[in-house]
Amino acid sequence: MLIVTGVPLFLMELSLGQYGAAGPITVWKCCPLLKGIGIGMLCVSTLVCLYYNVIIAWTFYYLGSSFQSPLPWSCEALANATICSGNITQVLGVVHSEGLHDPGPVRRPLALCLLAAWIIIFLCMLKGIRSSGKVVYVTATFPYFVLIVLIIRGATLEGSLQGVAFYLTPDWSRLANAQVWNDAASQIFYSLGIGVGGLLSMASYNKFDNNVIRDTIVITTGNCCTSFFAGFAIFSILGHMAYRKGVPVGEVADTGPGLAFVAYPEALALLPGSVFWSIMFFLMLFMLGVDTLFGNMEGITTAVLDEFPHLRGNPLQKSLFLGALCFFFYLMGLLLVTDGGIYWFTLIDSFSTSFGLIIITLFMCIGISFFYGVNQFCQDILDMIRHCPPWCGKVLIYFKACWVFCTPFLLLFILTYIFIEMYRTSLHYGDYVYPLWGKALGVCMGATCCLQILIWAIVAISKETGTLKERFQKSIRPLNSWRQNTLNSTVRAEVHVEPEQVDAPYTVTLTDMDITARTWDMGSQA
């Protein structure tokens, strides 16, 4: 999934954002028909931001609780004397909620943690990409330090090899299960940030001649290796926990929030010096959460500021917009920190990056390959990499094959499986089975994201004149400002869009001399 979908789509977003010097909406001047892809990305980012900062709020809560000795979720804690097991349901108050229809009151400690989380995000992003870029130097490097420390500590524990063996032993028969491929796709999309607009926004600030192919290979490889490396830190300590309890590792491992907020904290509580290890772990989770949220928030803010350039030029208005955006997300997130908030959290988590995200990336891949033109797109990449090593052109042959055939085919396979499973299986959290109306609400969330493609395609066609075929052909041509904004760009400025530019379908009249000339002067041709 990494090689056939993750890396090609990562390069596509990175190249598109860098070449167009625009966010996820404005960048579709290259093909106005597909502007809805950018709107859809914005919808996905909104849903992700809505629930993801709740994870940071939980991390805050656990981090603050970690300064107590013994840890509140350890067997030594007085509150756990009868159950001898810390549990996320105790923290979230799920025991007081009957389900999705019964959210109950807002839990004040979690609401305060959520407010603190949004204030930190606001302050880190206040001065734009430069300030958040400096923050990432800390938030991106500190987790590596913690992982190394946890791996060293885990290797000294009894039973750690049992956990590592469980982690590294493959069950090849599982490859015949489509769910495994769906899980792999979810992991790759989520860890690389594909399809949510953050990559397009970040890349739009790159220098025009930045080597995107090199960046893609380095980042995707580093990301995959980091995930593999982190597994040793997790499963070595889970192996020790299984050894202490006398059960198989598979019985103490968990998925989703349960791993980070139930199984692993419980395992850390068994270690000598558990308070220190717990503080380090949740501080690492906080850093990782902030990194993820930066990418999504940057996608939203860049998209809006590109569409309304006057906000970018006025620092006060920009700050007010960012503050209002963070406050809106905080108010909406209060539903997720109620007694039954975990049920709503699971619903949004299950459908926000499900079939809607796959459809958005599928249309992005098809649109760039067949409407904008895969040959033109590859030429754009070569134009950016002015001193391209010989291997760049050869690598692009592979990416071209993926964009045209392999990636869309695999995405269609996953999409088909998702729809089949969505119809056949019910959504549940623990023993709670979601009602039909709850599942329908989740489907509406995903549908809202991908339907933007159809809605804005109709809008783009309706703005043109002529027959339906002529309108369609005009709506897939790059606008004039698309080329003008990229031909002579060497360094990206803070302002992405020239508001005085008149947008019209881009056309070039060529003469016989243009066809027969050995070298093309792009500046003079324009």
Coordinates of C-alpha atoms in Angstrom, one line a residue:
M1 CA 0.0 0.0 0.0
L2 CA 2.9 2.3 0.7
I3 CA 4.6 1.7 -2.6
V4 CA 1.5 1.6 -4.9
T5 CA -0.7 4.2 -3.3
G6 CA 1.1 6.1 -0.5
V7 CA 4.3 7.2 -2.3
P8 CA 2.6 8.1 -5.6
L9 CA -0.2 10.1 -4.0
F10 CA 2.3 11.8 -1.7
L11 CA 4.4 13.0 -4.6
M12 CA 1.3 14.1 -6.5
E13 CA 0.1 16.3 -3.7
L14 CA 3.6 17.7 -2.9
S15 CA 4.2 18.5 -6.6
L16 CA 0.8 20.0 -7.2
G17 CA 1.1 22.3 -4.1
Q18 CA 4.7 23.4 -4.9
Y19 CA 4.1 24.0 -8.6
G20 CA 0.8 25.9 -8.0
A21 CA 2.0 27.8 -4.9
A22 CA -1.5 27.5 -3.5
G23 CA -3.6 25.6 -1.0
P24 CA -6.0 22.8 -1.6
I25 CA -8.8 24.9 -3.1
T26 CA -7.0 27.5 -5.2
V27 CA -4.5 25.0 -6.6
W28 CA -7.3 23.5 -8.7
K29 CA -7.0 26.5 -11.1
C30 CA -5.1 23.8 -13.0
C31 CA -8.5 22.1 -13.6
P32 CA -11.5 24.2 -12.4
L33 CA -13.8 21.2 -12.9
L34 CA -12.2 19.5 -9.9
K35 CA -12.3 22.4 -7.4
G36 CA -14.7 20.3 -5.3
I37 CA -11.7 18.0 -4.5
G38 CA -10.2 20.9 -2.5
I39 CA -13.5 21.6 -0.8
G40 CA -13.8 17.9 0.0
M41 CA -10.3 17.9 1.5
L42 CA -11.4 20.9 3.6
C43 CA -14.4 19.0 4.9
V44 CA -12.3 16.0 5.8
S45 CA -9.8 18.3 7.6
T46 CA -12.6 19.9 9.5
L47 CA -13.9 16.6 10.8
V48 CA -10.4 15.4 11.7
C49 CA -9.6 18.6 13.6
L50 CA -13.0 18.4 15.4
Y51 CA -12.1 15.1 17.0
Y52 CA -8.3 14.9 16.9
N53 CA -7.7 17.7 19.5
V54 CA -9.9 15.7 21.9
I55 CA -7.1 13.1 21.8
I56 CA -4.7 15.8 22.8
A57 CA -7.1 16.8 25.6
W58 CA -7.1 13.2 26.9
T59 CA -3.3 13.3 26.7
F60 CA -3.3 16.4 28.8
Y61 CA -5.6 14.8 31.4
Y62 CA -3.4 11.7 31.6
L63 CA -0.2 13.7 31.6
G64 CA -1.5 15.7 34.6
S65 CA -2.6 12.5 36.3
S66 CA 0.8 11.0 35.7
F67 CA 2.4 13.3 38.4
Q68 CA 0.6 11.4 41.1
S69 CA 2.2 8.4 42.9
P70 CA 0.9 5.8 42.6
L71 CA -0.6 6.3 39.2
P72 CA -4.4 6.6 39.3
W73 CA -4.8 3.6 36.9
S74 CA -2.4 1.4 38.8
C75 CA -3.3 -1.5 41.1
E76 CA -1.8 0.4 44.0
A77 CA -4.3 3.3 43.6
L78 CA -7.0 3.3 46.3
A79 CA -9.8 3.9 43.7
N80 CA -8.8 0.7 41.8
A81 CA -8.7 -1.5 44.8
T82 CA -11.7 -3.6 43.7
I83 CA -11.0 -3.7 39.9
C84 CA -7.2 -3.4 39.8
S85 CA -7.2 -2.0 36.3
G86 CA -7.2 1.5 35.0
N87 CA -9.7 2.1 32.2
I88 CA -10.4 4.8 29.7
T89 CA -14.1 4.5 30.5
Q90 CA -13.4 5.7 34.1
V91 CA -11.7 8.8 32.7
L92 CA -14.4 9.5 30.1
G93 CA -17.3 8.7 32.2
V94 CA -18.8 6.2 29.7
V95 CA -20.2 4.2 32.5
H96 CA -22.8 7.1 33.0
S97 CA -23.9 7.1 29.4
E98 CA -26.3 4.6 27.7
G99 CA -25.1 5.4 24.1
L100 CA -25.1 7.9 21.3
H101 CA -28.5 9.2 22.2
D102 CA -27.4 9.9 25.8
P103 CA -24.3 12.2 25.8
G104 CA -24.9 13.4 29.3
P105 CA -23.2 16.5 30.8
V106 CA -19.8 17.9 29.8
R107 CA -17.0 16.6 32.0
R108 CA -15.4 19.8 33.3
P109 CA -11.8 18.5 33.6
L110 CA -11.8 17.3 30.0
A111 CA -13.4 20.5 28.8
L112 CA -10.6 22.5 30.4
C113 CA -8.0 20.3 28.9
L114 CA -9.6 20.7 25.5
L115 CA -9.6 24.5 25.9
A116 CA -5.9 24.4 26.9
A117 CA -5.2 22.3 23.8
W118 CA -6.9 24.7 21.4
I119 CA -5.1 27.7 23.1
I120 CA -1.8 26.0 22.5
I121 CA -2.6 25.3 18.8
F122 CA -3.8 28.9 18.4
L123 CA -0.6 30.4 19.8
C124 CA 1.7 28.1 17.8
M125 CA 0.0 29.0 14.6
L126 CA -0.5 32.7 15.3
K127 CA 2.4 33.9 13.3
G128 CA 1.8 31.6 10.4
I129 CA 3.9 28.9 8.8
R130 CA 7.2 30.2 10.1
S131 CA 6.2 30.0 13.8
S132 CA 4.6 26.6 13.4
G133 CA 7.6 25.4 11.5
K134 CA 9.9 26.2 14.4
V135 CA 7.6 24.5 16.8
V136 CA 7.8 21.3 14.7
Y137 CA 11.5 21.2 15.3
V138 CA 10.7 20.3 18.9
T139 CA 7.5 18.3 18.4
A140 CA 8.9 16.1 15.7
T141 CA 12.3 15.3 17.3
F142 CA 11.3 14.8 20.9
P143 CA 9.2 11.6 20.2
Y144 CA 12.3 9.9 18.7
F145 CA 14.2 10.5 22.0
V146 CA 11.3 9.0 24.0
L147 CA 11.0 6.0 21.7
I148 CA 14.7 5.2 22.0
V149 CA 14.5 5.5 25.8
L150 CA 11.4 3.3 25.9
I151 CA 13.0 0.7 23.7
I152 CA 16.1 0.5 25.8
R153 CA 13.9 0.2 29.0
G154 CA 11.6 -2.4 27.4
A155 CA 14.6 -4.5 26.3
T156 CA 15.6 -5.0 29.9
L157 CA 12.2 -6.3 31.1
E158 CA 11.2 -9.9 31.5
G159 CA 8.9 -11.1 28.7
S160 CA 9.9 -8.3 26.3
L161 CA 11.1 -10.8 23.7
Q162 CA 7.7 -12.5 23.8
G163 CA 6.1 -9.2 22.8
V164 CA 8.6 -8.5 20.1
A165 CA 8.1 -12.0 18.7
F166 CA 4.4 -11.4 18.6
Y167 CA 5.0 -8.1 16.8
L168 CA 7.4 -9.6 14.1
T169 CA 5.7 -13.0 13.5
P170 CA 3.5 -12.7 10.4
D171 CA 0.3 -14.5 9.7
W172 CA 0.5 -14.8 5.9
S173 CA -3.1 -16.2 5.7
R174 CA -4.4 -12.7 6.7
L175 CA -3.3 -11.3 3.4
A176 CA -6.3 -13.0 1.8
N177 CA -8.5 -10.8 4.0
A178 CA -9.6 -7.5 2.4
Q179 CA -9.8 -5.9 5.8
V180 CA -6.0 -6.2 6.2
W181 CA -5.6 -4.2 3.0
N182 CA -8.2 -1.7 4.1
D183 CA -6.3 -1.3 7.4
A184 CA -3.0 -0.9 5.6
A185 CA -4.5 1.9 3.4
S186 CA -5.9 3.7 6.5
Q187 CA -2.6 3.6 8.2
I188 CA -0.7 4.9 5.1
F189 CA -3.2 7.6 4.4
Y190 CA -3.3 8.7 8.0
S191 CA 0.4 8.6 8.7
L192 CA 1.4 10.4 5.5
G193 CA -1.5 12.9 5.7
I194 CA -2.8 12.2 2.2
G195 CA -6.0 13.7 1.0
V196 CA -6.6 16.2 3.8
G197 CA -5.0 19.2 2.2
G198 CA -2.1 19.6 4.7
L199 CA 0.5 18.4 2.2
L200 CA -0.8 20.8 -0.5
S201 CA -0.6 23.7 1.9
M202 CA 2.8 22.9 3.3
A203 CA 4.3 22.3 -0.2
S204 CA 2.9 25.6 -1.5
Y205 CA 5.5 27.4 0.7
N206 CA 8.4 25.5 -0.9
K207 CA 10.9 27.1 -3.3
F208 CA 9.8 26.5 -6.9
D209 CA 12.9 24.4 -7.7
N210 CA 12.8 22.2 -4.6
N211 CA 13.4 18.5 -5.4
V212 CA 10.0 17.0 -4.6
I213 CA 11.0 13.5 -5.7
R214 CA 13.8 13.5 -3.2
D215 CA 11.6 14.8 -0.5
T216 CA 8.9 12.2 -1.2
I217 CA 11.3 9.3 -1.1
V218 CA 13.0 10.6 2.1
I219 CA 9.7 11.4 4.0
T220 CA 7.7 8.3 3.1
T221 CA 10.7 6.0 3.8
G222 CA 11.4 7.8 7.1
N223 CA 7.7 7.7 8.1
C224 CA 7.4 3.9 7.4
C225 CA 10.7 3.2 9.3
T226 CA 9.5 5.3 12.2
S227 CA 6.3 3.4 12.5
F228 CA 8.2 0.1 12.4
F229 CA 10.7 1.3 14.9
A230 CA 7.9 2.5 17.3
G231 CA 6.4 -1.0 17.3
F232 CA 9.4 -2.3 19.3
A233 CA 8.8 0.3 22.0
I234 CA 5.1 -0.7 22.3
F235 CA 5.3 -4.5 22.1
S236 CA 8.4 -4.9 24.3
I237 CA 6.5 -3.4 27.2
L238 CA 3.2 -5.1 26.3
G239 CA 5.2 -8.4 26.3
H240 CA 6.3 -7.6 29.9
M241 CA 2.7 -6.9 30.8
A242 CA 1.6 -10.2 29.3
Y243 CA 4.4 -12.0 31.3
R244 CA 3.3 -10.4 34.5
K245 CA -0.4 -11.4 34.0
G246 CA 0.5 -14.8 32.6
V247 CA -1.6 -14.4 29.4
P248 CA -0.7 -14.3 25.7
V249 CA 0.4 -10.9 24.2
G250 CA -2.7 -10.8 22.0
E251 CA -4.9 -10.5 25.0
V252 CA -3.3 -7.4 26.4
A253 CA -2.8 -5.6 23.0
D254 CA -5.6 -3.3 21.8
T255 CA -6.4 -1.0 18.9
G256 CA -7.3 2.6 18.5
P257 CA -7.5 4.8 21.6
G258 CA -7.6 1.6 23.8
L259 CA -3.9 0.9 23.1
A260 CA -2.7 4.4 24.0
F261 CA -5.0 5.1 26.9
V262 CA -5.7 1.7 28.4
A263 CA -3.3 -1.1 27.5
Y264 CA 0.0 0.9 27.4
P265 CA -0.6 3.1 30.5
E266 CA -1.5 -0.1 32.4
A267 CA 1.7 -1.7 31.2
L268 CA 3.7 1.4 32.2
A269 CA 2.2 1.2 35.7
L270 CA 3.8 -2.2 36.2
L271 CA 7.3 -0.7 35.7
P272 CA 9.6 0.6 38.5
G273 CA 9.6 4.4 38.3
S274 CA 6.2 4.2 36.6
V275 CA 5.5 7.9 37.1
F276 CA 8.5 9.0 35.1
W277 CA 7.8 6.6 32.2
S278 CA 4.1 7.6 32.2
I279 CA 5.1 11.3 32.0
M280 CA 7.5 10.6 29.1
F281 CA 5.0 8.6 27.2
F282 CA 2.1 11.1 27.4
L283 CA 4.4 14.0 26.6
M284 CA 5.4 12.1 23.5
L285 CA 1.7 11.6 22.6
F286 CA 1.1 15.3 23.1
M287 CA 3.9 16.2 20.7
L288 CA 2.7 13.7 18.0
G289 CA -0.9 15.0 18.4
V290 CA 0.2 18.6 17.9
D291 CA 2.2 17.7 14.8
T292 CA -0.9 16.0 13.3
L293 CA -3.2 18.8 14.1
F294 CA -0.7 21.4 12.6
G295 CA -1.0 19.7 9.2
N296 CA -4.8 19.7 9.2
M297 CA -5.1 23.2 10.6
E298 CA -2.6 24.5 8.1
G299 CA -4.6 23.0 5.3
I300 CA -7.8 24.8 6.4
T301 CA -6.2 28.2 7.1
T302 CA -4.2 28.2 3.8
A303 CA -7.2 27.2 1.8
V304 CA -9.4 30.0 3.3
L305 CA -6.6 32.7 3.1
D306 CA -6.0 31.8 -0.5
E307 CA -9.6 32.3 -1.3
F308 CA -9.8 35.6 0.7
P309 CA -6.3 37.2 0.2
H310 CA -7.3 40.4 2.1
L311 CA -7.2 38.4 5.3
R312 CA -3.6 37.4 4.7
G313 CA -2.5 41.0 4.3
N314 CA -4.1 42.1 7.5
P315 CA -2.5 40.5 10.6
L316 CA -5.3 41.5 12.9
Q317 CA -8.0 40.0 10.7
K318 CA -5.9 36.9 10.2
S319 CA -5.5 36.5 14.0
L320 CA -9.2 37.0 14.5
F321 CA -10.0 34.4 11.9
L322 CA -7.7 31.9 13.4
G323 CA -9.0 32.6 16.9
A324 CA -12.6 32.3 15.7
L325 CA -11.8 29.0 13.9
C326 CA -10.2 27.5 17.0
F327 CA -13.1 28.6 19.2
F328 CA -15.6 27.1 16.8
F329 CA -13.7 23.8 17.0
Y330 CA -13.6 24.0 20.8
L331 CA -17.4 24.5 21.0
M332 CA -18.1 21.6 18.6
G333 CA -15.6 19.4 20.5
L334 CA -17.5 19.8 23.8
L335 CA -19.9 17.1 22.6
L336 CA -17.0 14.7 22.5
V337 CA -16.0 15.4 26.1
T338 CA -19.4 14.5 27.6
D339 CA -20.1 11.3 29.5
G340 CA -21.0 9.7 26.2
G341 CA -18.5 11.6 24.1
I342 CA -16.5 8.5 23.2
Y343 CA -19.4 7.2 21.2
W344 CA -19.5 10.4 19.1
F345 CA -15.7 10.3 18.9
T346 CA -15.8 6.7 17.5
L347 CA -18.5 7.7 15.0
I348 CA -16.6 10.6 13.6
D349 CA -13.3 8.7 13.6
S350 CA -14.8 5.8 11.7
F351 CA -16.4 7.8 8.9
S352 CA -14.4 11.0 8.6
T353 CA -11.5 9.3 6.8
S354 CA -13.3 6.3 5.4
F355 CA -14.9 6.1 1.9
G356 CA -15.0 9.9 1.5
L357 CA -11.2 10.2 1.7
I358 CA -10.7 7.3 -0.7
I359 CA -13.1 8.9 -3.2
I360 CA -11.4 12.3 -2.9
T361 CA -7.9 10.8 -3.6
L362 CA -9.3 8.6 -6.4
F363 CA -10.7 11.6 -8.2
M364 CA -7.5 13.6 -7.6
C365 CA -5.5 10.8 -9.2
I366 CA -7.8 10.4 -12.1
G367 CA -8.2 14.2 -12.6
I368 CA -4.5 14.9 -12.7
S369 CA -3.8 11.9 -14.9
F370 CA -6.5 12.2 -17.5
F371 CA -7.9 15.8 -17.3
Y372 CA -4.8 17.9 -16.6
G373 CA -2.7 15.3 -18.3
V374 CA -0.1 12.9 -16.7
N375 CA 2.5 13.9 -19.3
Q376 CA 2.0 17.6 -18.6
F377 CA 2.1 16.9 -14.9
C378 CA 5.4 15.0 -15.2
Q379 CA 6.8 17.9 -17.3
D380 CA 5.8 20.3 -14.5
I381 CA 7.8 18.3 -12.0
L382 CA 10.8 18.3 -14.3
D383 CA 10.5 22.0 -14.8
M384 CA 10.6 22.5 -11.0
I385 CA 13.7 20.2 -10.6
R386 CA 15.9 22.3 -12.8
H387 CA 19.1 20.3 -12.1
C388 CA 17.3 17.0 -12.1
P389 CA 19.7 14.0 -11.7
P390 CA 19.3 11.3 -14.4
W391 CA 17.4 9.0 -12.0
C392 CA 14.5 11.5 -11.7
G393 CA 13.2 10.9 -15.2
K394 CA 13.4 7.1 -14.7
V395 CA 11.6 7.3 -11.4
L396 CA 8.8 9.3 -13.0
I397 CA 8.1 6.5 -15.4
Y398 CA 7.2 4.3 -12.4
F399 CA 5.0 7.1 -10.9
K400 CA 3.3 7.7 -14.2
A401 CA 2.3 4.0 -14.3
C402 CA 1.0 4.2 -10.8
W403 CA -1.1 7.4 -11.4
V404 CA -2.7 6.1 -14.6
F405 CA -3.3 2.5 -13.6
C406 CA -2.1 0.9 -10.4
T407 CA -3.2 3.5 -7.8
P408 CA -6.7 4.0 -9.1
F409 CA -7.2 0.3 -9.4
L410 CA -6.2 -0.4 -5.8
L411 CA -8.2 2.5 -4.5
L412 CA -11.3 1.2 -6.3
F413 CA -10.7 -2.3 -4.8
I414 CA -10.5 -0.8 -1.3
L415 CA -13.5 1.4 -1.9
T416 CA -15.6 -1.6 -3.1
Y417 CA -14.6 -3.5 0.1
I418 CA -15.5 -0.6 2.3
F419 CA -19.0 -0.3 0.9
I420 CA -19.6 -4.1 1.2
E421 CA -18.4 -4.2 4.8
M422 CA -20.4 -1.0 5.6
Y423 CA -23.6 -2.8 4.5
R424 CA -22.8 -6.1 6.1
T425 CA -21.4 -5.1 9.5
S426 CA -22.6 -2.9 12.3
L427 CA -20.5 -0.2 14.0
H428 CA -19.8 -0.8 17.7
Y429 CA -17.7 0.5 20.6
G430 CA -17.0 -2.2 23.1
D431 CA -20.3 -4.0 23.7
Y432 CA -22.3 -1.0 22.5
V433 CA -23.8 -1.5 19.0
Y434 CA -24.6 1.8 17.2
P435 CA -28.2 2.3 16.1
L436 CA -29.1 2.5 12.4
W437 CA -29.6 6.3 12.6
G438 CA -26.1 6.7 14.1
K439 CA -24.5 4.7 11.3
A440 CA -26.6 6.7 8.8
L441 CA -25.3 9.9 10.3
G442 CA -21.7 8.7 9.9
V443 CA -22.4 7.8 6.2
C444 CA -23.7 11.3 5.7
M445 CA -20.5 12.8 7.1
G446 CA -18.4 10.8 4.6
A447 CA -20.9 11.6 1.7
T448 CA -20.8 15.3 2.5
C449 CA -17.0 15.3 1.9
C450 CA -17.0 13.5 -1.4
L451 CA -20.2 15.0 -2.8
Q452 CA -18.4 18.3 -3.0
I453 CA -16.7 17.0 -6.1
L454 CA -20.0 16.6 -7.9
I455 CA -21.5 19.9 -6.7
W456 CA -18.6 22.1 -7.7
A457 CA -18.1 20.3 -11.0
I458 CA -21.7 21.3 -11.8
V459 CA -21.0 24.8 -10.7
A460 CA -17.9 25.0 -12.9
I461 CA -19.7 23.6 -16.0
S462 CA -22.6 26.0 -15.5
K463 CA -20.3 29.0 -15.5
E464 CA -19.1 28.2 -19.0
T465 CA -20.9 28.8 -22.3
G466 CA -21.7 26.6 -25.3
T467 CA -22.8 23.0 -25.6
L468 CA -22.4 20.6 -22.7
K469 CA -19.3 19.1 -24.3
E470 CA -17.8 22.5 -24.9
R471 CA -18.5 23.6 -21.3
F472 CA -16.8 20.4 -20.1
Q473 CA -13.7 21.0 -22.2
K474 CA -13.4 24.6 -21.1
S475 CA -13.8 23.6 -17.4
I476 CA -10.9 21.2 -17.5
R477 CA -8.5 23.8 -19.0
P478 CA -6.0 25.5 -16.6
L479 CA -6.9 29.1 -15.8
N480 CA -4.6 31.9 -17.0
S481 CA -3.5 32.7 -13.5
W482 CA -2.3 29.1 -13.0
R483 CA 0.5 29.4 -15.5
Q484 CA 1.3 33.1 -14.8
N485 CA 1.7 32.2 -11.1
T486 CA 4.3 29.5 -11.8
L487 CA 6.4 30.4 -14.9
N488 CA 8.9 32.8 -13.2
S489 CA 8.6 31.6 -9.6
T490 CA 11.9 30.9 -7.8
V491 CA 11.0 31.7 -4.2
R492 CA 7.6 31.4 -2.6
A493 CA 6.2 34.5 -1.0
E494 CA 3.7 34.5 1.8
V495 CA 0.9 35.7 -0.6
H496 CA -0.2 32.9 -2.9
V497 CA -2.8 34.6 -5.1
E498 CA -2.7 37.7 -7.2
P499 CA -6.2 39.1 -6.7
E500 CA -5.9 41.4 -9.7
Q501 CA -5.3 38.4 -12.1
V502 CA -8.2 37.8 -14.5
D503 CA -8.9 34.1 -14.6
A504 CA -9.7 32.6 -18.0
P505 CA -8.9 29.3 -19.7
Y506 CA -5.2 29.3 -20.5
T507 CA -4.4 29.0 -24.2
V508 CA -1.1 29.3 -26.2
T509 CA -0.9 29.9 -29.9
L510 CA 2.1 28.0 -31.4
T511 CA 3.8 28.7 -34.7
D512 CA 5.9 26.3 -36.9
M513 CA 9.0 27.8 -35.3
D514 CA 7.8 26.8 -31.9
I515 CA 7.4 23.2 -33.0
T516 CA 10.7 22.9 -34.8
A517 CA 12.9 24.8 -32.2
R518 CA 15.3 22.7 -30.3
T519 CA 14.9 24.6 -27.0
W520 CA 11.9 26.3 -25.6
D521 CA 12.0 29.7 -23.9
M522 CA 8.9 29.4 -21.6
G523 CA 9.1 33.0 -20.6
S524 CA 9.0 34.3 -24.1
Q525 CA 6.3 31.8 -25.2
A526 CA 4.1 33.0 -22.4

